[in-house]
Amino acid sequence: EIVMTQSPATLSVSPGERATLSCRASQTISSKLAWYQQKPGQAPRLLIYGASTRATGIPVRFSGSGSGTEFTLTISSLQSEDFAVYYCQQYNNWYTFGQGTKLEIK
Amino acid sequence: QLQLQESGPGLVKPSETLSLTCTVSGGSISNSTYYWAWIRQPPGKGLEWIGSVYYSGTTYYNPSPRSRVTISIDTSKNQFSLKLTSVTAADTAVYYCARRNIVVFGFDMWGQGTMVSVSS
């Protein structure tokens, strides 16, 4: 099983600032990585696939990068609606998710 | 607008079988672009893929809890289902049905989720 490790567990950032979330795979997964956003009481929403391609309707302030084992999700200028939990997920070998990063208001 | 809706009991007794159905509306479950999946999330924890099914009936399962899981599809009803046998408290979770897009490669549509508790 490919283990996905996200850091930090919690990230405190002020609105308008940049947020950088990290995800590491236990073995190489090429660019077979997706990012999701989950708000309380809601299902996850697909943000990014292929490590860097935004899903339909996702604002340009969300960007993804990386390949191999190290990946990053960047939110360039945080809006109030961006405070949520973010998960990375690999699809190189079945599907496994990271444990999540909670993005909270500073 | 495609929608997915989970249905089934919210409470299951230990050692019994958990059965859930996902009804797809606003689109055909037989569309070859998509796989259909079950994903769960224990309270306060992360996400776990349980398994997926294609419209042809081909299934793929997470190795754990592989031996206890059966996923099936009924294209005539536009539904797919999950059965999880011999449940324990560890199976308590929100269960989501979701669509996996073979072009996008992510789970791009989700149901709202249904909470299932395992308790006597």
Short mmCIF file of C-alpha atoms in Angstrom, two decimals:
data_model
loop_
_atom_site.label_atom_id
_atom_site.label_comp_id
_atom_site.label_asym_id
_atom_site.label_seq_id
_atom_site.Cartn_x
_atom_site.Cartn_y
_atom_site.Cartn_z
CA GLU A 1 0.00 0.00 0.00
CA ILE A 2 1.23 3.49 -0.86
CA VAL A 3 1.13 5.68 2.25
CA MET A 4 0.43 9.37 1.77
CA THR A 5 1.74 11.74 4.45
CA GLN A 6 0.53 15.34 4.64
CA SER A 7 2.14 18.21 6.49
CA PRO A 8 1.47 20.16 8.51
CA ALA A 9 -1.54 18.67 10.28
CA THR A 10 -2.85 22.18 10.92
CA LEU A 11 -1.89 25.38 9.12
CA SER A 12 -2.90 28.81 10.41
CA VAL A 13 -2.91 31.55 7.76
CA SER A 14 -4.50 34.98 7.52
CA PRO A 15 -7.01 35.80 4.76
CA GLY A 16 -5.28 37.23 1.71
CA GLU A 17 -2.04 35.40 2.41
CA ARG A 18 -0.57 32.39 0.64
CA ALA A 19 -0.97 28.86 1.96
CA THR A 20 1.35 25.98 1.05
CA LEU A 21 0.34 22.40 1.87
CA SER A 22 2.62 19.40 1.40
CA CYS A 23 2.02 15.76 0.57
CA ARG A 24 4.58 12.97 0.38
CA ALA A 25 4.13 9.50 -1.09
CA SER A 26 5.90 6.45 0.37
CA GLN A 27 6.95 5.46 -3.16
CA THR A 28 7.01 7.17 -6.50
CA ILE A 29 3.60 7.85 -8.05
CA SER A 30 4.66 9.92 -11.06
CA SER A 31 2.02 12.69 -11.30
CA LYS A 32 -0.88 10.48 -10.28
CA LEU A 33 -2.04 12.73 -7.47
CA ALA A 34 -5.26 14.56 -6.70
CA TRP A 35 -6.18 17.15 -4.10
CA TYR A 36 -9.57 17.55 -2.43
CA GLN A 37 -11.17 20.17 -0.22
CA GLN A 38 -13.63 19.15 2.49
CA LYS A 39 -15.74 21.51 4.58
CA PRO A 40 -17.55 20.40 7.75
CA GLY A 41 -20.57 18.24 7.03
CA GLN A 42 -19.84 18.14 3.30
CA ALA A 43 -18.40 15.65 0.87
CA PRO A 44 -14.93 16.27 -0.50
CA ARG A 45 -14.58 18.34 -3.65
CA LEU A 46 -12.01 17.57 -6.32
CA LEU A 47 -9.61 20.49 -6.78
CA ILE A 48 -6.59 19.19 -8.66
CA TYR A 49 -5.72 16.02 -10.62
CA GLY A 50 -2.60 14.96 -12.43
CA ALA A 51 -0.74 16.83 -9.67
CA SER A 52 -1.25 20.20 -11.36
CA THR A 53 -4.46 20.33 -13.44
CA ARG A 54 -7.36 22.22 -11.93
CA ALA A 55 -10.72 20.45 -12.01
CA THR A 56 -13.70 22.12 -13.66
CA GLY A 57 -14.77 25.31 -11.93
CA ILE A 58 -11.82 25.52 -9.54
CA PRO A 59 -10.46 29.06 -9.11
CA VAL A 60 -7.01 29.89 -10.45
CA ARG A 61 -5.76 30.73 -6.96
CA PHE A 62 -5.49 26.95 -6.42
CA SER A 63 -2.39 25.40 -7.94
CA GLY A 64 -0.63 22.09 -7.60
CA SER A 65 2.91 21.02 -8.29
CA GLY A 66 5.32 18.14 -7.86
CA SER A 67 5.96 14.67 -9.16
CA GLY A 68 7.48 11.44 -7.93
CA THR A 69 7.04 11.52 -4.17
CA GLU A 70 6.78 15.21 -3.24
CA PHE A 71 3.75 17.36 -3.98
CA THR A 72 2.46 20.80 -3.03
CA LEU A 73 -0.91 22.52 -3.08
CA THR A 74 -0.70 26.30 -3.06
CA ILE A 75 -3.57 28.70 -2.48
CA SER A 76 -2.28 32.06 -3.61
CA SER A 77 -4.57 34.48 -1.76
CA LEU A 78 -6.79 32.89 0.83
CA GLN A 79 -10.47 33.66 0.75
CA SER A 80 -12.81 33.02 3.68
CA GLU A 81 -14.35 30.04 1.88
CA ASP A 82 -10.96 28.32 1.54
CA PHE A 83 -10.64 27.46 5.22
CA ALA A 84 -11.27 23.73 5.26
CA VAL A 85 -9.51 20.37 5.39
CA TYR A 86 -7.44 19.36 2.37
CA TYR A 87 -6.60 15.81 1.36
CA CYS A 88 -4.16 14.46 -1.17
CA GLN A 89 -4.87 11.13 -2.88
CA GLN A 90 -2.73 8.91 -5.06
CA TYR A 91 -4.09 6.80 -7.91
CA ASN A 92 -0.91 5.11 -9.06
CA ASN A 93 -1.76 1.90 -7.20
CA TRP A 94 -5.43 1.78 -6.31
CA TYR A 95 -6.35 4.78 -4.19
CA THR A 96 -5.08 6.02 -0.86
CA PHE A 97 -5.57 9.35 0.84
CA GLY A 98 -3.41 11.40 3.15
CA GLN A 99 -4.61 12.12 6.67
CA GLY A 100 -5.49 15.71 5.80
CA THR A 101 -4.29 19.23 6.56
CA LYS A 102 -6.67 21.54 8.36
CA LEU A 103 -6.35 25.10 7.07
CA GLU A 104 -7.57 27.49 9.72
CA ILE A 105 -7.88 31.23 10.05
CA LYS A 106 -5.01 32.92 11.85
CA GLN B 1 -26.96 17.95 -13.27
CA LEU B 2 -25.69 14.58 -12.11
CA GLN B 3 -26.45 13.67 -8.52
CA LEU B 4 -25.55 10.72 -6.32
CA GLN B 5 -27.60 9.77 -3.28
CA GLU B 6 -26.76 7.14 -0.69
CA SER B 7 -29.49 5.24 1.12
CA GLY B 8 -29.60 2.52 3.75
CA PRO B 9 -29.83 1.87 7.49
CA GLY B 10 -28.06 4.28 9.81
CA LEU B 11 -27.55 1.64 12.50
CA VAL B 12 -26.21 -1.89 12.10
CA LYS B 13 -25.55 -4.45 14.83
CA PRO B 14 -22.09 -5.96 15.28
CA SER B 15 -21.47 -9.10 13.18
CA GLU B 16 -24.32 -8.20 10.81
CA THR B 17 -24.16 -6.96 7.21
CA LEU B 18 -24.08 -3.30 6.23
CA SER B 19 -26.00 -2.65 2.99
CA LEU B 20 -26.05 0.66 1.16
CA THR B 21 -27.32 1.76 -2.24
CA CYS B 22 -26.27 4.72 -4.33
CA THR B 23 -28.82 6.09 -6.78
CA VAL B 24 -27.47 8.08 -9.70
CA SER B 25 -29.77 10.70 -11.22
CA GLY B 26 -29.32 13.17 -14.03
CA GLY B 27 -27.07 10.86 -16.02
CA SER B 28 -26.51 7.23 -16.98
CA ILE B 29 -24.55 4.87 -14.78
CA SER B 30 -23.68 3.00 -17.99
CA ASN B 31 -21.49 5.82 -19.28
CA SER B 32 -18.14 4.18 -20.11
CA THR B 33 -16.22 7.27 -18.95
CA TYR B 34 -16.87 6.54 -15.31
CA TYR B 35 -16.28 4.06 -12.52
CA TRP B 36 -18.46 4.15 -9.42
CA ALA B 37 -16.95 3.96 -5.97
CA TRP B 38 -17.60 3.64 -2.27
CA ILE B 39 -15.42 5.67 0.10
CA ARG B 40 -15.78 5.94 3.85
CA GLN B 41 -14.67 8.33 6.57
CA PRO B 42 -14.68 7.34 10.26
CA PRO B 43 -15.68 10.18 12.60
CA GLY B 44 -12.91 12.76 12.78
CA LYS B 45 -10.62 10.75 10.52
CA GLY B 46 -9.50 10.58 6.92
CA LEU B 47 -10.87 8.96 3.79
CA GLU B 48 -10.63 5.30 2.81
CA TRP B 49 -11.45 3.90 -0.62
CA ILE B 50 -13.49 0.70 -0.24
CA GLY B 51 -13.91 -0.35 -3.85
CA SER B 52 -15.18 0.50 -7.31
CA VAL B 53 -17.43 -0.97 -9.98
CA TYR B 54 -17.67 -0.40 -13.73
CA TYR B 55 -20.94 -0.49 -15.66
CA SER B 56 -19.92 -3.90 -17.03
CA GLY B 57 -19.94 -5.29 -13.50
CA THR B 58 -16.15 -5.46 -13.14
CA THR B 59 -15.17 -4.71 -9.56
CA TYR B 60 -12.02 -3.56 -7.78
CA TYR B 61 -11.55 -3.69 -4.04
CA ASN B 62 -9.25 -2.29 -1.40
CA PRO B 63 -7.22 -5.25 -0.11
CA SER B 64 -8.56 -4.35 3.33
CA PRO B 65 -11.42 -5.05 3.99
CA ARG B 66 -11.52 -6.97 0.70
CA SER B 67 -12.83 -10.29 2.01
CA ARG B 68 -15.89 -8.67 3.58
CA VAL B 69 -16.90 -6.38 0.71
CA THR B 70 -19.17 -6.87 -2.27
CA ILE B 71 -20.01 -4.06 -4.68
CA SER B 72 -22.59 -4.58 -7.40
CA ILE B 73 -24.28 -2.49 -10.07
CA ASP B 74 -27.82 -2.46 -11.48
CA THR B 75 -27.80 -0.48 -14.69
CA SER B 76 -31.57 -0.88 -15.14
CA LYS B 77 -32.12 1.05 -11.91
CA ASN B 78 -29.11 3.37 -12.30
CA GLN B 79 -27.88 2.18 -8.92
CA PHE B 80 -24.86 0.54 -7.39
CA SER B 81 -24.60 -1.08 -3.99
CA LEU B 82 -22.24 -1.95 -1.16
CA LYS B 83 -22.41 -4.92 1.18
CA LEU B 84 -19.97 -5.19 4.09
CA THR B 85 -20.27 -8.33 6.17
CA SER B 86 -19.34 -9.07 9.80
CA VAL B 87 -19.22 -5.42 10.79
CA THR B 88 -17.58 -4.14 13.96
CA ALA B 89 -17.40 -0.75 15.64
CA ALA B 90 -14.40 0.00 13.41
CA ASP B 91 -16.77 0.12 10.44
CA THR B 92 -18.64 3.09 11.92
CA ALA B 93 -18.21 5.89 9.39
CA VAL B 94 -19.78 8.25 6.92
CA TYR B 95 -20.10 6.27 3.70
CA TYR B 96 -19.88 8.16 0.42
CA CYS B 97 -20.63 7.01 -3.06
CA ALA B 98 -18.60 8.77 -5.72
CA ARG B 99 -17.85 8.86 -9.42
CA ARG B 100 -14.34 8.27 -10.72
CA ASN B 101 -13.70 9.92 -14.04
CA ILE B 102 -11.29 7.87 -16.18
CA VAL B 103 -10.24 10.99 -18.06
CA VAL B 104 -9.79 13.26 -15.06
CA PHE B 105 -8.62 10.40 -12.85
CA GLY B 106 -10.11 11.86 -9.72
CA PHE B 107 -13.34 11.33 -7.82
CA ASP B 108 -15.17 14.23 -9.41
CA MET B 109 -18.70 13.77 -8.10
CA TRP B 110 -19.76 12.68 -4.61
CA GLY B 111 -22.96 11.91 -2.79
CA GLN B 112 -23.69 13.82 0.40
CA GLY B 113 -22.70 10.81 2.50
CA THR B 114 -24.62 8.70 4.97
CA MET B 115 -23.59 8.00 8.56
CA VAL B 116 -23.61 4.34 9.55
CA SER B 117 -23.07 3.39 13.17
CA VAL B 118 -22.27 -0.14 14.30
CA SER B 119 -23.67 -0.74 17.74
CA SER B 120 -25.80 -3.22 19.61
#
